[in-house]
Coordinates of C-alpha atoms and ligand atoms in Angstrom, one line a residue:
X275 CA -12.2 -13.6 -8.2
X276 CA -13.7 -10.5 -9.7
X277 CA -12.8 -6.7 -10.3
X278 CA -13.7 -4.2 -7.9
X279 CA -17.1 -3.9 -8.5
X280 CA -18.3 -0.3 -9.6
X281 CA -14.5 0.8 -10.5
X282 CA -15.8 3.0 -13.3
X283 CA -13.6 3.0 -16.2
X284 CA -11.2 6.1 -17.1
X285 CA -12.5 7.5 -20.2
X286 CA -9.7 5.3 -22.3
X287 CA -7.9 6.4 -25.5
X288 CA -6.3 4.3 -27.5
X289 CA -2.3 3.4 -26.9
X290 CA -0.4 6.0 -28.9
X291 CA 2.8 6.5 -29.5
X292 CA 5.3 9.2 -27.3
X293 CA 5.6 9.4 -23.3
X294 CA 4.2 6.4 -21.5
X295 CA 5.2 4.5 -18.4
X296 CA 6.3 0.8 -18.0
X297 CA 4.9 -1.0 -14.7
X298 CA 7.1 -4.5 -14.3
X299 CA 4.3 -6.9 -12.0
X300 CA 5.6 -7.6 -8.7
X301 CA 4.8 -11.4 -7.2
X302 CA 1.7 -12.2 -9.5
X303 CA 4.6 -13.4 -12.3
X304 CA 4.7 -16.5 -9.7
X305 CA 0.8 -17.4 -10.3
X306 CA -0.1 -20.0 -12.7
X307 CA -3.6 -20.4 -14.5
X308 CA -5.3 -17.9 -12.8
X309 CA -2.9 -15.2 -13.4
X310 CA -4.9 -13.1 -15.3
X311 CA -7.3 -12.8 -12.3
X312 CA -4.6 -10.9 -10.4
X313 CA -3.6 -8.5 -13.5
X314 CA -7.4 -7.9 -13.5
X315 CA -7.2 -6.8 -10.4
X316 CA -4.1 -4.8 -10.5
X317 CA -5.8 -2.9 -13.3
X318 CA -8.8 -2.1 -11.0
X319 CA -6.8 -0.7 -8.5
X320 CA -4.9 1.1 -11.0
X321 CA -7.8 2.8 -12.5
X322 CA -9.1 3.5 -9.0
X323 CA -5.6 5.3 -8.1
X324 CA -5.9 7.2 -12.0
X325 CA -9.3 8.8 -11.0
X326 CA -9.6 12.7 -10.8
X327 CA -6.5 13.0 -13.1
X328 CA -7.7 15.1 -15.3
X329 CA -7.6 13.8 -18.7
X330 CA -8.1 10.2 -20.4
X331 CA -5.8 7.0 -20.2
X332 CA -4.9 3.8 -21.5
X333 CA -3.7 0.9 -20.1
X334 CA -2.0 -2.2 -21.8
X335 CA -0.6 -5.5 -20.8
X336 CA 2.3 -6.9 -22.2
X337 CA 4.1 -9.8 -20.7
X338 CA 4.4 -9.2 -17.0
X339 CA 4.8 -5.1 -17.8
X340 CA 1.5 -3.2 -17.4
X341 CA 1.9 0.1 -20.0
X342 CA 0.2 3.4 -18.7
X343 CA -0.4 6.4 -21.1
X344 CA -2.8 9.1 -22.0
X345 CA -3.4 12.6 -22.3
X346 CA -1.7 13.8 -18.9
X347 CA 1.6 14.8 -18.4
X348 CA 4.0 11.2 -17.7
X349 CA 5.1 12.5 -14.3
X350 CA 1.3 12.6 -13.0
X351 CA 0.6 9.0 -14.4
X352 CA 4.0 8.3 -12.5
X353 CA 3.2 9.7 -9.0
X354 CA 0.2 7.7 -9.5
X355 CA 1.3 4.7 -10.6
X356 CA 4.0 4.8 -7.9
X357 CA 0.8 4.2 -5.1
X358 CA -0.1 1.1 -6.8
X359 CA 0.6 -2.1 -4.6
X360 CA 1.7 -4.7 -6.6
X361 CA 4.1 -3.0 -9.3
X362 CA 7.7 -4.1 -8.7
X363 CA 9.3 -0.9 -10.7
X364 CA 7.7 2.0 -12.3
X365 CA 9.5 3.6 -15.4
X366 CA 9.0 6.5 -17.3
X367 CA 9.6 5.8 -21.0
X368 CA 9.1 6.5 -24.6
X369 CA 6.8 3.9 -26.9
X370 CA 7.8 3.8 -30.5
X371 CA 7.1 1.5 -32.9
X372 CA 9.1 -2.0 -33.4
X373 CA 11.1 -1.2 -36.5
X374 CA 14.3 -0.9 -36.4
X375 CA 14.7 2.9 -37.7
X376 CA 12.3 4.1 -35.1
X377 CA 14.1 2.4 -32.4
X378 CA 17.3 3.6 -33.9
X379 CA 16.0 7.1 -33.8
X380 CA 14.5 7.1 -30.3
X381 CA 17.6 5.8 -28.9
X382 CA 19.9 8.6 -30.5
X383 CA 17.5 11.6 -29.4
X384 CA 16.9 9.8 -25.5
X385 CA 21.0 9.7 -25.5
X386 CA 21.5 13.2 -27.0
X387 CA 19.0 14.6 -24.2
X388 CA 20.0 12.7 -21.4
X389 CA 24.0 13.5 -21.9
X390 CA 22.7 17.2 -22.4
X391 CA 21.1 16.7 -18.9
X392 CA 23.3 14.7 -16.8
X393 CA 26.9 15.0 -15.8
X394 CA 29.1 12.2 -16.9
X395 CA 29.8 10.8 -20.7
X396 CA 29.8 6.8 -20.1
X397 CA 26.4 5.2 -21.3
X398 CA 25.0 1.6 -21.6
X399 CA 22.4 -0.1 -23.6
X400 CA 20.4 -2.9 -22.5
X401 CA 18.2 -4.4 -24.9
X402 CA 14.8 -6.7 -24.0
X403 CA 13.2 -8.7 -27.0
X404 CA 9.9 -10.3 -25.9
X405 CA 9.2 -11.0 -29.4
X406 CA 12.1 -13.1 -30.3
X407 CA 10.5 -12.4 -34.4
X408 CA 12.6 -9.2 -34.1
X409 CA 15.4 -9.5 -36.8
X410 CA 18.3 -8.9 -34.3
X411 CA 19.1 -10.7 -31.2
X412 CA 19.3 -8.3 -27.7
X413 CA 23.0 -8.5 -27.8
X414 CA 23.6 -7.7 -31.5
X415 CA 20.7 -4.8 -31.1
X416 CA 22.8 -3.5 -28.2
X417 CA 25.7 -3.5 -30.0
X418 CA 23.8 -1.7 -33.3
X419 CA 22.5 1.0 -31.1
X420 CA 25.3 1.5 -29.3
X421 CA 27.4 2.2 -32.2
X422 CA 24.5 4.4 -34.0
X423 CA 24.9 6.8 -30.5
X424 CA 28.7 6.7 -30.7
X425 CA 28.2 7.6 -34.4
X426 CA 26.0 10.6 -33.7
X427 CA 27.2 11.7 -30.5
X428 CA 31.0 11.3 -30.5
X429 CA 31.6 13.1 -27.1
X430 CA 29.7 10.3 -25.1
X431 CA 31.6 6.5 -24.5
X432 CA 30.3 2.9 -23.7
X433 CA 30.5 2.5 -20.2
X434 CA 28.8 -1.3 -19.5
X435 CA 30.0 -1.3 -15.7
X436 CA 29.4 2.0 -14.3
X437 CA 27.5 3.8 -16.7
X438 CA 26.2 7.3 -16.3
X439 CA 23.1 6.7 -18.5
X440 CA 21.7 3.3 -18.6
X441 CA 19.0 3.4 -21.8
X442 CA 16.9 0.0 -21.2
X443 CA 15.3 -1.0 -24.7
X444 CA 12.5 -3.5 -24.2
X445 CA 11.0 -4.6 -27.9
X446 CA 7.6 -5.9 -28.2
X447 CA 6.0 -7.3 -31.4
X448 CA 4.7 -4.2 -32.6
X449 CA 6.1 -1.6 -30.2
X450 CA 9.2 -0.8 -27.9
X451 CA 9.6 1.0 -25.3
X452 CA 12.7 2.9 -24.3
X453 CA 13.2 4.0 -20.5
X454 CA 16.5 5.5 -18.5
X455 CA 14.5 5.8 -14.7
X456 CA 13.4 3.3 -12.8
X457 CA 11.2 4.0 -9.6
X458 CA 11.1 1.4 -7.1
X459 CA 7.3 0.1 -7.1
X460 CA 5.4 -0.8 -3.6
X461 CA 5.9 -4.7 -4.6
X462 CA 3.3 -7.7 -3.3
X463 CA 0.0 -8.8 -4.5
X464 CA -2.5 -6.7 -5.6
X465 CA -4.9 -5.2 -2.7
X466 CA -8.1 -7.3 -2.5
X467 CA -6.7 -10.6 -4.6
X468 CA -6.3 -12.2 -0.9
X469 CA -9.5 -10.9 0.6
X470 CA -10.8 -8.3 3.1
X471 CA -9.5 -7.9 6.9
X472 CA -10.4 -5.0 9.1
X473 CA -7.3 -3.2 10.6
X474 CA -7.4 -2.0 14.4
X475 CA -5.6 1.1 13.7
X476 CA -4.4 3.0 17.1
X477 CA -2.6 5.9 16.7
X478 CA 0.8 4.6 17.3
X479 CA 3.3 3.6 15.1
X480 CA 2.8 -0.4 14.2
X481 CA -1.0 -0.2 13.6
X482 CA -0.2 1.7 10.4
X483 CA 2.7 -0.5 9.4
X484 CA 0.9 -3.4 9.7
X485 CA -1.8 -2.4 7.8
X486 CA 0.6 -1.4 5.0
X487 CA 2.0 -4.9 5.4
X488 CA -1.4 -6.7 5.2
X489 CA -2.1 -4.5 1.8
X490 CA 1.3 -5.8 0.4
X491 CA -0.2 -8.9 0.8
X492 CA -3.8 -8.5 -1.3
X493 CA -6.0 -7.7 1.6
X494 CA -8.3 -4.8 1.1
X495 CA -8.8 -3.3 4.1
X496 CA -10.9 -1.4 6.2
X497 CA -10.1 0.2 9.8
X498 CA -11.7 0.7 13.4
X499 CA -10.7 3.1 15.6
X500 CA -11.8 2.7 19.5
X501 CA -11.2 6.4 21.0
X502 CA -11.9 6.8 25.2
X503 CA -14.9 9.6 24.5
X504 CA -16.3 10.6 26.1
X505 CA -13.8 11.0 28.2
X506 CA -10.7 11.6 26.2
X507 CA -10.4 14.3 23.6
X508 CA -11.2 13.9 19.7
X509 CA -7.3 14.0 18.5
X510 CA -6.9 10.3 18.5
X511 CA -9.7 10.1 15.9
X512 CA -8.2 12.8 13.6
X513 CA -4.8 11.0 13.7
X514 CA -6.8 7.9 12.5
X515 CA -8.4 9.6 10.0
X516 CA -5.3 10.9 8.6
X517 CA -3.8 7.5 8.9
X518 CA -6.4 6.0 7.1
X519 CA -6.0 8.4 4.7
X520 CA -2.7 7.9 4.0
X521 CA -2.9 4.2 4.0
X522 CA -6.3 4.9 1.0
X523 CA -3.5 6.2 -1.2
X524 CA -2.4 2.5 -1.6
X525 CA -5.4 1.0 -2.3
X526 CA -9.5 1.7 -2.9
X527 CA -10.1 3.5 0.0
X528 CA -11.5 1.3 2.7
X529 CA -13.9 3.2 5.5
X530 CA -12.9 4.0 9.1
X531 CA -15.0 3.1 11.8
X532 CA -15.1 5.0 15.0
X533 CA -16.4 3.5 18.8
X534 CA -16.2 5.4 21.4
X535 CA -14.9 3.0 24.0
X536 CA -14.7 5.4 27.2
X537 CA -17.7 4.0 28.3
X538 CA -17.1 0.4 28.5
X539 CA -13.7 0.5 29.6
X540 CA -15.1 2.4 32.9
X541 CA -17.4 -0.9 33.5
X542 CA -14.6 -3.2 33.0
X543 CA -12.8 -1.0 35.8
X544 CA -15.9 -1.4 38.1
X545 CA -16.3 -4.7 37.1
X546 CA -12.6 -5.0 39.0
X547 CA -10.3 -5.5 36.2
X548 CA -7.5 -3.9 37.8
X549 CA -4.4 -5.4 36.5
X550 CA -6.2 -7.2 34.0
X551 CA -8.1 -4.2 32.6
X552 CA -5.6 -3.5 29.5
X553 CA -5.9 -7.1 27.9
X554 CA -9.8 -7.0 28.9
X555 CA -9.7 -3.9 26.9
X556 CA -8.1 -5.8 24.0
X557 CA -10.7 -8.6 24.2
X558 CA -13.2 -6.1 24.0
X559 CA -11.8 -4.6 21.0
X560 CA -11.6 -7.8 19.3
X561 CA -14.9 -9.3 20.3
X562 CA -16.6 -6.0 19.0
X563 CA -14.5 -5.8 15.9
X564 CA -15.4 -9.0 14.7
X565 CA -18.7 -8.6 14.9
X566 CA -18.3 -5.2 12.9
X567 CA -16.4 -7.6 10.5
X568 CA -19.0 -9.8 10.2
X569 CA -21.3 -7.1 9.0
X570 CA -18.7 -5.9 6.5
X571 CA -17.8 -8.8 5.5
X572 CA -13.9 -9.0 6.5
X573 CA -12.2 -12.2 6.9
X574 CA -9.7 -11.6 9.5
X575 CA -8.6 -9.1 11.8
X576 CA -5.5 -7.3 11.8
X577 CA -3.4 -5.8 14.8
X578 CA 0.4 -4.3 15.4
X579 CA 1.3 -6.3 17.9
X580 CA 5.1 -7.6 18.1
X581 CA 5.7 -10.1 20.0
X582 CA 6.9 -8.7 23.7
X583 CA 6.9 -5.2 22.6
X584 CA 5.0 -4.2 26.0
X585 CA 3.0 -6.0 28.4
X586 CA -0.4 -6.3 26.6
X587 CA 1.9 -8.4 24.0
X588 CA 3.4 -11.1 25.7
X589 CA 2.6 -14.7 24.6
X590 CA 0.4 -15.1 27.1
X591 CA -1.7 -11.7 26.9
X592 CA -1.8 -12.6 22.9
X593 CA -3.5 -15.8 23.7
X594 CA -5.9 -14.3 25.8
X595 CA -6.8 -11.8 23.2
X596 CA -7.5 -14.2 20.5
X597 CA -9.6 -16.5 22.5
X598 CA -12.1 -13.4 22.4
X599 CA -12.2 -13.2 19.0
X600 CA -14.6 -14.9 16.5
X601 CA -12.2 -14.1 13.6
X602 CA -8.2 -14.7 13.2
X603 CA -5.9 -12.2 14.4
X604 CA -3.2 -11.5 11.6
X605 CA -0.4 -9.7 13.4
X606 CA 2.5 -9.0 10.4
X607 CA 4.5 -7.6 12.9
X608 CA 4.9 -10.1 15.2
X609 CA 8.5 -10.8 14.5
X610 CA 9.6 -7.0 13.8
X611 CA 11.8 -4.7 16.0
X612 CA 10.5 -1.6 16.9
X613 CA 13.3 0.5 15.1
X614 CA 12.1 -1.8 12.0
X615 CA 9.0 -0.4 12.3
X616 CA 9.5 3.3 12.9
X617 CA 11.7 2.9 9.6
X618 CA 8.9 1.3 7.6
X619 CA 6.8 4.0 8.9
X620 CA 8.9 6.7 7.9
X621 CA 9.0 4.9 4.2
X622 CA 5.3 4.8 3.7
X623 CA 4.5 8.4 5.2
X624 CA 2.8 7.4 8.3
X625 CA 5.0 8.1 10.6
X626 CA 4.7 11.8 11.3
X627 CA 1.2 11.4 11.6
X628 CA 1.9 9.1 14.2
X629 CA 4.5 11.3 16.5
X630 CA 0.9 13.4 16.7
X631 CA -0.1 14.0 20.6
X632 CA -3.2 12.2 21.0
X633 CA -5.0 11.2 24.3
X634 CA -5.0 7.3 23.4
X635 CA -7.6 5.2 25.1
X636 CA -5.5 2.4 26.0
X637 CA -3.5 5.0 28.9
X638 CA -7.5 6.0 30.0
X639 CA -7.7 3.6 33.1
X640 CA -4.5 1.7 32.5
X641 CA -3.2 0.1 35.8
X642 CA 0.4 1.3 37.0
X643 CA 1.5 -2.3 36.7
X644 CA 0.0 -4.1 34.1
X645 CA -0.3 -7.9 34.1
X646 CA 1.7 -9.7 31.3
X647 CA 0.3 -13.1 32.2
X648 CA -3.7 -12.3 32.4
X649 CA -5.0 -16.0 33.0
X650 CA -8.3 -16.1 31.5
X651 CA -10.8 -17.4 34.4
X652 CA -9.8 -14.1 35.7
X653 CA -11.0 -12.3 32.7
X654 CA -13.9 -14.4 32.1
X655 CA -14.9 -13.6 36.3
X656 CA -14.5 -9.7 35.1
X657 CA -16.1 -10.3 32.1
X658 CA -19.0 -12.0 34.0
X659 CA -20.1 -8.9 35.5
X660 CA -21.3 -7.0 32.4
X661 CA -23.6 -7.8 29.7
X662 CA -20.8 -8.4 27.1
X663 CA -23.3 -9.0 24.0
X664 CA -25.1 -5.9 25.3
X665 CA -21.8 -4.1 25.7
X666 CA -20.9 -4.9 22.1
X667 CA -24.2 -4.3 21.0
X668 CA -24.3 -0.6 22.2
X669 CA -20.9 0.0 21.1
X670 CA -21.7 -0.8 17.7
X671 CA -24.5 0.7 17.9
X672 CA -23.1 4.1 17.7
X673 CA -20.3 3.3 15.1
X674 CA -19.3 6.5 13.4
X675 CA -18.4 5.3 9.9
X676 CA -16.3 7.6 7.3
X677 CA -14.4 7.4 3.9
X678 CA -10.8 8.9 4.4
X679 CA -9.1 9.7 1.5
X680 CA -12.3 9.4 -1.0
X681 CA -11.4 12.5 -2.5
X682 CA -7.9 13.1 -1.3
X683 CA -6.8 16.2 -3.2
X684 CA -10.0 17.7 -2.2
X685 CA -10.0 16.6 1.6
X686 CA -8.4 18.7 4.8
X687 CA -4.9 18.2 5.9
X688 CA -5.7 16.9 9.7
X689 CA -3.7 17.8 12.4
X690 CA -5.0 18.0 16.4
X691 CA -7.3 21.3 16.6
X692 CA -8.5 21.0 13.2
X693 CA -12.3 20.5 12.3
X694 CA -13.7 16.9 12.6
X695 CA -13.4 15.2 9.8
X696 CA -16.9 14.7 7.7
X697 CA -19.1 11.4 8.2
X698 CA -18.8 9.1 4.9
Ligands
ATP150 P1 0.7 1.1 17.6 O1 -1.2 1.3 17.0 O2 1.6 1.7 16.9 O3 0.7 -0.4 18.3 P2 0.2 1.3 20.3 O4 2.0 0.5 20.7 O5 0.2 2.5 21.4 O6 0.6 1.7 19.2 P3 -0.5 -1.2 21.3 O7 -0.5 -0.7 22.6 O8 1.1 -1.5 21.3 O9 -0.6 0.0 20.5 O10 -1.8 -1.8 20.9 C1 -1.5 -3.1 19.8 C2 -2.3 -3.4 19.0 O11 -4.1 -3.2 19.0 C3 -2.1 -2.0 18.2 O12 -1.2 -2.3 17.0 C4 -3.5 -2.0 17.5 O13 -3.6 -2.9 16.2 C5 -4.2 -2.2 18.6 N1 -5.2 -1.1 19.0 C6 -4.6 -0.6 20.4 N2 -5.3 0.2 20.8 C7 -6.0 0.5 19.6 C8 -7.1 1.4 19.7 N3 -6.9 2.8 20.3 N4 -7.8 1.2 18.4 C9 -8.1 0.5 17.9 N5 -7.0 -0.3 17.9 C10 -5.9 -0.4 18.6
MG151 MG1 2.2 -1.3 19.6

């Protein structure tokens, strides 16, 4: 496994004392001899997330922890780091030399400031020694710091069960980190560590959540969206663009491929697909997506299917769709309920975009009662009336490619009615 090719290293300063951010590693701590490959990938992704932050930064690794700092505001570092998949938590921290005097001074100062800012006077100090050479054990160090704080700040009291303020002190050989705020990270495996996938991205709630789950299992994702053009308006493309841009905040940006399916959908209808129309369209989508994946190097397709959610997602219909795909189809949401998917869409920031109105290609030519048990012989009979290779080649000849979020700060807000996104 190698790092992301072409990731320019941000201008690095050397680690200095003062504000920094502690990033606790997620699942990669379970890895064995190849853990360093995962860590390298995680750091590459972090560097991509730091692009354009407006100042020099540095990254340093301790045991299962990454330390991030630089000549930019600490809040900006926190905001960027929270987008990166692979960290369990993101903690703004103070970095001081690992001497008893410096740690004590910093702990007292931190509690002086925190107690002035926050209500409640009960505090706890939790100490972790990653360097066992440090002269005091963790519990003796915690007791020492607690006692010194009480001497200096008599209005406070120790409360180890329900503290108002918890000061975490992590001691390494040369430096020590003090932190008191912990933001949850996106957890999972670093994007790219499991390979590449092509996500079939429609405008609903499901496929963006599926993409995010795939990314959290280490897949670097590109996206393909099928529009009903020329028979539908471009709103679904704007939505797909906005969704991909939101998803790209959590990975080195992946391209969005837009394919106008309308004419091919008409061909299937003319060929007599009838109640099989939706499944026949899905088969054409995965066939075309597999051919596109062969060009882009993706090893699997990802969809937002959830078993039994709608007629096209009965087991029989999913099996019929699988049969048309040259690549495995990963369905991270197969066992999820709709409400769980909507809740997750809200938490990853895609729900609002998914609720925007559009003209989805699947509703175009959809039969009043779709078949829930599309038989392969009947589907093949319909498909035989078309030259599938020719249809697929024509679809791929006219694919439009964009890179949503490459310059996220400069990208326009996308909503129905805005100007079309610019191609990559
Ligand atoms: P969602 O995309 O949230 O599932 P939906 O419920 O309208 O919206 P379904 O009919 O459930 O879509 O489609 C199942 C899956 O098929 C989608 O999750 C997506 O992966 C894929 N898909 C459907 N329509 C499209 C499309 N127009 N472009 C790309 N992929 C699509
Ligand atoms: Mg769905």
